[in-house]
Tab-separated table of C-alpha atoms and ligand atoms in Angstrom:
chain	number	residue	atom	x	y	z
A	18	MET	CA	-59.573	-147.133	17.202
A	19	THR	CA	-59.031	-150.536	15.625
A	20	VAL	CA	-58.254	-151.209	11.981
A	21	SER	CA	-58.678	-154.743	10.615
A	22	SER	CA	-58.441	-156.034	7.077
A	23	ALA	CA	-59.576	-159.244	5.400
A	24	PRO	CA	-58.972	-160.630	1.919
A	25	GLY	CA	-61.315	-161.192	-0.993
A	26	LYS	CA	-61.351	-164.502	-2.832
A	27	VAL	CA	-61.818	-166.292	-6.108
A	28	TYR	CA	-63.580	-169.619	-6.445
A	29	LEU	CA	-61.281	-172.199	-7.974
A	30	PHE	CA	-64.370	-174.429	-8.047
A	31	GLY	CA	-67.785	-174.951	-6.528
A	32	GLU	CA	-69.792	-171.717	-6.193
A	33	HIS	CA	-73.585	-172.205	-6.137
A	34	ALA	CA	-73.287	-175.987	-5.669
A	35	VAL	CA	-71.819	-175.287	-2.196
A	36	VAL	CA	-75.192	-173.822	-1.173
A	37	TYR	CA	-76.666	-177.353	-1.573
A	38	GLY	CA	-74.017	-179.207	0.430
A	39	GLU	CA	-71.510	-179.913	-2.345
A	40	PRO	CA	-67.886	-179.021	-1.591
A	41	ALA	CA	-66.242	-175.830	-2.864
A	42	VAL	CA	-62.665	-174.541	-2.980
A	43	PRO	CA	-62.367	-170.761	-2.711
A	44	CYS	CA	-58.898	-169.171	-2.493
A	45	ALA	CA	-58.122	-165.894	-0.726
A	46	ILE	CA	-56.427	-163.296	-2.920
A	47	GLU	CA	-54.259	-160.297	-2.159
A	48	ARG	CA	-57.022	-157.714	-2.425
A	49	ARG	CA	-58.389	-156.539	0.890
A	50	ALA	CA	-61.210	-154.688	2.558
A	51	THR	CA	-60.007	-152.546	5.437
A	52	VAL	CA	-62.414	-151.469	8.167
A	53	THR	CA	-61.606	-148.826	10.782
A	54	VAL	CA	-63.810	-148.860	13.866
A	55	ASP	CA	-63.998	-146.304	16.660
A	56	ALA	CA	-66.245	-147.179	19.575
A	57	ARG	CA	-68.635	-144.326	20.474
A	58	THR	CA	-70.076	-143.246	23.764
A	59	ASP	CA	-73.650	-143.461	22.393
A	60	ASP	CA	-75.435	-146.184	20.408
A	61	HIS	CA	-75.172	-144.445	17.021
A	62	ILE	CA	-73.629	-146.035	13.951
A	63	ARG	CA	-71.833	-143.791	11.497
A	64	VAL	CA	-70.611	-145.388	8.308
A	65	GLU	CA	-68.251	-143.933	5.755
A	66	ALA	CA	-67.579	-146.101	2.725
A	67	ARG	CA	-64.960	-145.687	0.055
A	68	ASP	CA	-64.922	-148.471	-2.446
A	69	LEU	CA	-64.210	-149.180	-6.085
A	70	SER	CA	-67.958	-149.304	-6.735
A	71	LEU	CA	-69.095	-146.581	-4.351
A	72	ASP	CA	-67.766	-143.104	-4.967
A	73	GLY	CA	-68.053	-142.563	-1.258
A	74	PHE	CA	-70.874	-141.839	1.127
A	75	THR	CA	-71.344	-141.191	4.818
A	76	VAL	CA	-74.450	-142.112	6.791
A	77	GLU	CA	-75.302	-141.867	10.455
A	78	TYR	CA	-78.189	-143.480	12.261
A	79	ALA	CA	-79.155	-144.456	15.765
A	80	GLY	CA	-80.558	-147.438	17.597
A	81	ASP	CA	-82.603	-149.293	15.020
A	82	THR	CA	-80.189	-150.367	12.305
A	83	ASP	CA	-83.139	-151.149	9.986
A	84	TYR	CA	-83.431	-147.415	9.446
A	85	ARG	CA	-82.306	-146.423	5.937
A	86	PRO	CA	-80.737	-142.975	5.662
A	87	ASP	CA	-81.753	-140.458	3.034
A	88	VAL	CA	-78.542	-140.027	1.024
A	89	ASP	CA	-77.856	-139.035	-2.532
A	90	VAL	CA	-76.461	-142.337	-3.854
A	91	PRO	CA	-78.318	-145.224	-5.550
A	92	GLU	CA	-80.542	-146.960	-3.016
A	93	GLY	CA	-79.427	-150.430	-4.093
A	94	LEU	CA	-75.794	-149.660	-3.356
A	95	VAL	CA	-76.569	-148.111	0.018
A	96	ASP	CA	-78.785	-151.048	0.912
A	97	ALA	CA	-76.117	-153.555	-0.108
A	98	ALA	CA	-73.308	-151.806	1.719
A	99	VAL	CA	-75.245	-150.758	4.810
A	100	GLY	CA	-77.072	-154.100	5.009
A	101	TYR	CA	-73.831	-156.037	5.444
A	102	ILE	CA	-72.435	-153.458	7.849
A	103	ASP	CA	-75.641	-153.545	9.947
A	104	ALA	CA	-75.396	-157.310	10.137
A	105	ALA	CA	-71.713	-157.133	11.093
A	106	VAL	CA	-72.522	-154.600	13.838
A	107	GLU	CA	-75.243	-156.895	15.211
A	108	GLN	CA	-72.820	-159.831	15.276
A	109	ALA	CA	-70.112	-157.761	16.977
A	110	ARG	CA	-72.576	-156.557	19.626
A	111	ASP	CA	-73.718	-160.125	20.159
A	112	ALA	CA	-70.177	-161.543	20.348
A	113	ALA	CA	-69.112	-158.855	22.835
A	114	ASP	CA	-72.388	-158.934	24.782
A	115	ALA	CA	-72.693	-155.186	24.219
A	116	PRO	CA	-76.151	-154.645	22.682
A	117	ASP	CA	-75.974	-150.849	22.868
A	118	ALA	CA	-72.477	-150.345	21.504
A	119	GLY	CA	-72.168	-147.619	18.879
A	120	PHE	CA	-69.399	-147.233	16.325
A	121	ASP	CA	-67.866	-144.911	13.764
A	122	ILE	CA	-66.994	-147.202	10.871
A	123	THR	CA	-64.913	-146.468	7.801
A	124	VAL	CA	-64.743	-149.021	5.008
A	125	GLU	CA	-62.051	-148.912	2.354
A	126	SER	CA	-61.969	-151.728	-0.137
A	127	GLU	CA	-59.812	-152.841	-3.043
A	128	ILE	CA	-62.517	-155.365	-3.915
A	129	PRO	CA	-65.351	-154.344	-6.245
A	130	LEU	CA	-68.801	-154.758	-4.705
A	131	GLY	CA	-70.926	-157.723	-5.832
A	132	ALA	CA	-68.402	-158.794	-8.470
A	133	GLY	CA	-67.639	-162.331	-7.267
A	134	LEU	CA	-64.490	-161.499	-5.303
A	135	GLY	CA	-66.046	-161.755	-1.853
A	136	SER	CA	-66.244	-158.043	-1.030
A	137	SER	CA	-69.157	-158.399	1.378
A	138	ALA	CA	-67.532	-161.304	3.241
A	139	ALA	CA	-64.270	-159.358	3.554
A	140	VAL	CA	-66.070	-156.261	4.885
A	141	VAL	CA	-68.105	-158.328	7.337
A	142	VAL	CA	-65.081	-160.304	8.590
A	143	ALA	CA	-62.866	-157.230	8.985
A	144	GLY	CA	-65.757	-155.220	10.487
A	145	ILE	CA	-66.643	-157.806	13.141
A	146	ASP	CA	-62.977	-158.266	13.984
A	147	ALA	CA	-62.337	-154.540	14.442
A	148	ALA	CA	-65.619	-153.875	16.290
A	149	THR	CA	-65.223	-156.745	18.764
A	150	ARG	CA	-61.610	-155.732	19.459
A	151	GLU	CA	-62.841	-152.198	20.117
A	152	LEU	CA	-65.087	-153.736	22.785
A	153	GLY	CA	-62.200	-155.669	24.309
A	154	VAL	CA	-63.090	-159.054	22.833
A	155	GLU	CA	-60.684	-161.002	20.634
A	156	LEU	CA	-62.393	-163.677	18.555
A	157	ASP	CA	-60.321	-166.536	17.159
A	158	PRO	CA	-60.589	-166.819	13.345
A	159	GLU	CA	-63.042	-169.761	13.529
A	160	SER	CA	-65.446	-167.868	15.834
A	161	LEU	CA	-65.045	-164.796	13.689
A	162	ALA	CA	-65.901	-166.864	10.586
A	163	GLU	CA	-68.993	-168.199	12.377
A	164	HIS	CA	-70.242	-164.701	13.269
A	165	ALA	CA	-69.473	-163.453	9.756
A	166	TYR	CA	-71.407	-166.376	8.282
A	167	ARG	CA	-74.419	-165.532	10.478
A	168	ALA	CA	-74.241	-161.942	9.218
A	169	GLU	CA	-74.189	-163.033	5.551
A	170	PHE	CA	-76.905	-165.595	6.221
A	171	ASP	CA	-79.182	-162.867	7.610
A	172	VAL	CA	-78.556	-160.437	4.751
A	173	GLN	CA	-78.937	-163.132	2.069
A	174	ASP	CA	-82.202	-164.461	3.563
A	175	GLY	CA	-80.697	-167.776	4.573
A	176	GLN	CA	-79.206	-168.435	1.138
A	177	ALA	CA	-75.515	-168.321	2.005
A	178	SER	CA	-72.839	-170.947	2.410
A	179	ARG	CA	-69.912	-170.639	4.800
A	180	ALA	CA	-67.448	-170.521	1.908
A	181	ASP	CA	-66.844	-166.777	1.408
A	182	THR	CA	-66.700	-165.822	5.076
A	183	PHE	CA	-64.559	-168.806	6.139
A	184	CYS	CA	-62.095	-168.168	3.312
A	185	SER	CA	-61.813	-164.474	4.161
A	186	ALA	CA	-61.293	-165.137	7.879
A	187	MET	CA	-58.723	-167.923	7.400
A	188	GLY	CA	-56.909	-166.932	4.183
A	189	GLY	CA	-55.222	-169.360	1.782
A	190	ALA	CA	-57.140	-172.092	-0.019
A	191	VAL	CA	-60.042	-173.590	1.882
A	192	ARG	CA	-62.485	-176.429	1.408
A	193	VAL	CA	-66.076	-175.993	2.529
A	194	GLU	CA	-68.729	-178.698	2.517
A	195	GLY	CA	-71.804	-177.824	4.572
A	196	ASP	CA	-70.598	-177.016	8.096
A	197	ASP	CA	-67.248	-178.715	7.516
A	198	CYS	CA	-64.762	-175.930	6.771
A	199	ARG	CA	-60.994	-176.354	6.672
A	200	ARG	CA	-57.839	-174.918	5.190
A	201	ILE	CA	-56.161	-177.023	2.531
A	202	ASP	CA	-52.666	-176.948	1.082
A	203	ALA	CA	-52.349	-175.418	-2.362
A	204	PRO	CA	-49.519	-173.967	-4.409
A	205	ASN	CA	-49.678	-170.303	-5.416
A	206	LEU	CA	-51.764	-170.723	-8.566
A	207	PRO	CA	-51.292	-168.124	-11.342
A	208	PHE	CA	-54.742	-166.514	-11.110
A	209	VAL	CA	-55.681	-163.784	-13.548
A	210	VAL	CA	-58.917	-161.897	-12.867
A	211	GLY	CA	-61.016	-160.090	-15.475
A	212	PHE	CA	-63.676	-157.628	-14.261
A	213	ASP	CA	-66.478	-156.389	-16.516
A	214	GLY	CA	-67.271	-153.403	-14.270
A	215	GLY	CA	-70.627	-154.880	-13.319
A	216	ALA	CA	-72.140	-156.809	-10.455
A	217	GLY	CA	-74.618	-159.615	-9.945
A	218	ASP	CA	-77.395	-159.894	-7.380
A	219	THR	CA	-76.290	-162.888	-5.296
A	220	GLY	CA	-79.715	-163.448	-3.722
A	221	GLU	CA	-81.490	-163.470	-7.096
A	222	LEU	CA	-78.879	-165.700	-8.739
A	223	VAL	CA	-78.939	-168.214	-5.881
A	224	ALA	CA	-82.755	-168.216	-5.976
A	225	GLY	CA	-82.666	-168.838	-9.749
A	226	VAL	CA	-80.463	-171.913	-9.334
A	227	ARG	CA	-82.665	-173.129	-6.493
A	228	SER	CA	-85.819	-173.001	-8.596
A	229	LEU	CA	-84.139	-174.668	-11.613
A	230	ARG	CA	-82.879	-177.407	-9.318
A	231	GLU	CA	-86.361	-177.914	-7.876
A	232	GLU	CA	-87.990	-177.977	-11.316
A	233	TYR	CA	-85.615	-180.195	-13.273
A	234	ASP	CA	-83.772	-183.338	-12.203
A	235	PHE	CA	-81.094	-182.554	-14.762
A	236	ALA	CA	-80.444	-179.213	-13.036
A	237	ALA	CA	-80.074	-181.055	-9.720
A	238	ASP	CA	-77.692	-183.461	-11.497
A	239	THR	CA	-75.743	-180.464	-12.818
A	240	VAL	CA	-75.285	-179.169	-9.259
A	241	GLU	CA	-74.057	-182.620	-8.201
A	242	SER	CA	-71.672	-182.731	-11.166
A	243	ILE	CA	-70.116	-179.481	-9.952
A	244	GLY	CA	-69.472	-181.322	-6.682
A	245	ASP	CA	-67.714	-184.091	-8.679
A	246	ILE	CA	-65.517	-181.460	-10.345
A	247	VAL	CA	-64.578	-180.031	-6.963
A	248	ARG	CA	-63.641	-183.486	-5.635
A	249	ALA	CA	-61.479	-184.120	-8.723
A	250	GLY	CA	-59.829	-180.697	-8.305
A	251	GLU	CA	-59.112	-181.109	-4.629
A	252	SER	CA	-57.422	-184.457	-5.159
A	253	LEU	CA	-55.147	-182.766	-7.730
A	254	LEU	CA	-54.286	-180.119	-5.132
A	255	ALA	CA	-53.693	-182.763	-2.455
A	256	ASP	CA	-51.045	-184.403	-4.689
A	257	ALA	CA	-49.293	-181.087	-5.443
A	258	ASP	CA	-46.360	-179.617	-3.515
A	259	PRO	CA	-47.788	-176.456	-1.883
A	260	ASP	CA	-44.339	-174.867	-1.590
A	261	ALA	CA	-43.276	-175.409	-5.205
A	262	GLU	CA	-44.352	-173.684	-8.403
A	263	PRO	CA	-47.368	-175.545	-9.820
A	264	THR	CA	-46.368	-178.011	-12.546
A	265	ASP	CA	-47.653	-177.703	-16.111
A	266	ASP	CA	-49.603	-180.947	-15.713
A	267	LEU	CA	-51.355	-179.605	-12.625
A	268	LEU	CA	-52.277	-176.339	-14.372
A	269	VAL	CA	-53.563	-178.154	-17.460
A	270	GLU	CA	-55.750	-180.483	-15.405
A	271	LEU	CA	-57.051	-177.777	-13.066
A	272	GLY	CA	-57.759	-175.594	-16.108
A	273	ARG	CA	-59.773	-178.333	-17.773
A	274	LEU	CA	-61.878	-178.712	-14.619
A	275	MET	CA	-62.378	-174.925	-14.429
A	276	ASP	CA	-63.636	-174.905	-18.030
A	277	PHE	CA	-66.038	-177.715	-17.207
A	278	ASP	CA	-67.238	-175.916	-14.079
A	279	HIS	CA	-67.910	-172.747	-16.078
A	280	GLY	CA	-69.930	-174.738	-18.614
A	281	LEU	CA	-72.132	-176.147	-15.864
A	282	LEU	CA	-72.583	-172.736	-14.219
A	283	GLU	CA	-73.537	-171.361	-17.618
A	284	ALA	CA	-76.115	-174.148	-17.970
A	285	LEU	CA	-77.521	-173.149	-14.572
A	286	GLY	CA	-78.092	-169.648	-15.939
A	287	VAL	CA	-75.641	-167.690	-13.779
A	288	SER	CA	-73.183	-166.570	-16.449
A	289	SER	CA	-73.640	-163.573	-18.729
A	290	ARG	CA	-72.499	-162.526	-22.170
A	291	THR	CA	-69.739	-160.325	-20.733
A	292	LEU	CA	-68.495	-163.093	-18.433
A	293	ASP	CA	-68.595	-165.613	-21.304
A	294	ASN	CA	-66.731	-163.223	-23.609
A	295	MET	CA	-63.995	-162.712	-21.018
A	296	VAL	CA	-63.785	-166.487	-20.437
A	297	TRP	CA	-63.325	-167.029	-24.177
A	298	ALA	CA	-60.791	-164.206	-24.464
A	299	ALA	CA	-58.754	-165.873	-21.703
A	300	ARG	CA	-58.953	-169.304	-23.332
A	301	ASP	CA	-58.032	-167.884	-26.746
A	302	ALA	CA	-55.005	-166.206	-25.141
A	303	GLY	CA	-53.773	-169.593	-23.936
A	304	ALA	CA	-55.084	-169.725	-20.360
A	305	HIS	CA	-55.159	-173.276	-18.982
A	306	GLY	CA	-58.792	-172.697	-18.017
A	307	ALA	CA	-61.242	-169.927	-17.175
A	308	LYS	CA	-64.532	-169.612	-15.355
A	309	LEU	CA	-66.773	-167.078	-13.700
A	310	THR	CA	-66.155	-166.614	-9.974
A	311	GLY	CA	-68.775	-166.062	-7.289
A	312	ALA	CA	-72.472	-165.661	-7.871
A	313	GLY	CA	-72.104	-164.609	-11.530
A	314	GLY	CA	-74.542	-162.476	-13.519
A	315	GLY	CA	-71.700	-159.982	-14.108
A	316	GLY	CA	-68.501	-159.124	-12.309
A	317	CYS	CA	-65.392	-161.254	-12.528
A	318	ILE	CA	-63.890	-164.290	-14.174
A	319	VAL	CA	-60.791	-166.118	-13.018
A	320	ALA	CA	-58.304	-167.762	-15.372
A	321	LEU	CA	-55.111	-169.739	-14.834
A	322	ASP	CA	-52.119	-168.452	-16.763
A	323	GLU	CA	-48.517	-168.090	-15.607
A	324	THR	CA	-47.684	-165.947	-18.677
A	325	PRO	CA	-48.782	-162.304	-19.218
A	326	GLU	CA	-50.864	-163.317	-22.281
A	327	THR	CA	-54.281	-163.670	-20.636
A	328	ARG	CA	-54.047	-160.393	-18.764
A	329	THR	CA	-52.989	-158.584	-21.944
A	330	ALA	CA	-55.769	-160.194	-23.980
A	331	LEU	CA	-58.361	-159.323	-21.355
A	332	ARG	CA	-57.182	-155.709	-21.333
A	333	TYR	CA	-57.918	-155.573	-25.079
A	334	THR	CA	-61.325	-157.226	-24.648
A	335	ALA	CA	-64.168	-154.732	-25.020
A	336	GLU	CA	-66.198	-156.208	-22.153
A	337	CYS	CA	-63.308	-156.149	-19.701
A	338	ARG	CA	-62.970	-153.047	-17.489
A	339	ASP	CA	-59.920	-154.255	-15.553
A	340	ALA	CA	-57.632	-157.282	-15.570
A	341	PHE	CA	-55.069	-158.115	-12.920
A	342	ARG	CA	-52.987	-160.912	-11.499
A	343	ALA	CA	-54.226	-162.148	-8.112
A	344	GLU	CA	-51.733	-163.833	-5.802
A	345	LEU	CA	-52.971	-166.345	-3.241
A	346	ASP	CA	-53.149	-164.557	0.124
A	347	ARG	CA	-52.164	-167.059	2.796
A	348	GLU	CA	-53.115	-164.623	5.548
A	349	GLY	CA	-56.762	-164.159	6.518
A	350	VAL	CA	-58.058	-161.408	8.761
A	351	ARG	CA	-55.396	-159.253	10.383
A	352	VAL	CA	-55.169	-156.228	12.631
A	353	GLU	CA	-53.630	-153.284	10.813
A	354	ALA	CA	-53.602	-150.821	13.715
A	355	SER	CA	-55.106	-150.293	17.108
A	356	GLY	CA	-55.183	-147.554	19.736
A	357	THR	CA	-57.070	-146.584	22.856
A	358	ASP	CA	-58.462	-143.199	21.938
A	359	ALA	CA	-62.136	-144.159	22.242
A	360	THR	CA	-64.313	-145.356	25.081
A	361	PRO	CA	-66.432	-148.387	24.224
A	362	ALA	CA	-70.147	-147.792	24.850
A	363	GLY	CA	-72.155	-150.491	26.629
A	364	SER	CA	-69.308	-153.001	26.617
A	365	THR	CA	-69.140	-155.590	29.360
A	366	ASN	CA	-65.552	-156.196	28.287
A	367	THR	CA	-65.871	-159.963	28.603
A	368	GLU	CA	-64.389	-162.759	26.529
A	369	ALA	CA	-67.785	-163.759	25.191
A	370	GLU	CA	-66.744	-166.620	22.871
B	406	LIG	C1	-71.232	-166.226	-3.768
B	406	LIG	O1	-69.936	-165.615	-3.627
B	406	LIG	C2	-71.083	-167.713	-3.762
B	406	LIG	C3	-72.390	-168.496	-3.836
B	406	LIG	O2	-72.039	-169.878	-3.844
B	406	LIG	C4	-73.295	-168.208	-2.658
B	406	LIG	C5	-72.737	-168.746	-1.338
B	406	LIG	O3	-71.916	-169.663	-1.334
B	406	LIG	O4	-73.194	-168.246	-0.295
B	406	LIG	C6	-73.163	-168.208	-5.111
């Protein structure tokens, strides 16, 4: 048995534009998905999921992971959850050169599904890490991020950037521009997250931005302007002391850029009334800035506020289901536990990467 966990994230800046080669700065937060994997002696996959969005389900299937089980939970949720797990299993089998490996997989997550906090990336990263370790293969975080990206890319029909998966594998603040992914220094910013209880469809939202961008030059310019915001934000971070509390000036300037970024995302059609209402509640409460995080359409906003005011205001906002402070998590994927009480099936037990 191997248990691995990986963090979720918020986007300080740059979601959507990162899909078109602009830079983005996601930051890992201290909310994790934990995946327990037991290698089986046959090629079956058994998945048990407990999550904030899923009341819990268990499915078992064999061989062809395209098979969809007949279970009594909404099909969309099963498809979303099982789709990412299937893709993670395929990547783990590929990385360990063990095409017939079967697994019992349990997913427990503190990250709501499809809400902009990188739940799927965290599940995929932790799942590949635990499954490959079960097969005797230890991937370094960069290789793990690469396999996790391929998994997301497959599930999202080629419309995924490396941002979510790289951030979850590495932890901390990262900068992603096309294939160039790196960790960057950043102070522990006072993130406050508001969650409307909903979720967006990443594939649909990304496709919507793509068609706007193809139809209108001004939409393409808007995507480029988000890239300009990211560049301005990262130079602010580069000048800041990562080990000190962020200064007021830094928070004010980052907040202004976050507000601008939200406005552009709104113009690209990926915000929603609930997200906008939470953004305005945060600003009215004195947050330095607030924006949606992730694909949008519903889910979460992130605000910057070192005081308790924004969190309190969000908790009294009708559209807000939950509001919490999110500390920067400087640790990416990690092994929580491991044991030798299962025999890997079909493993060649080689260091395949
Ligand atoms: C989704 O968390 C972030 C998007 O930029 C898509 C991606 O980067 O793959 C909308």
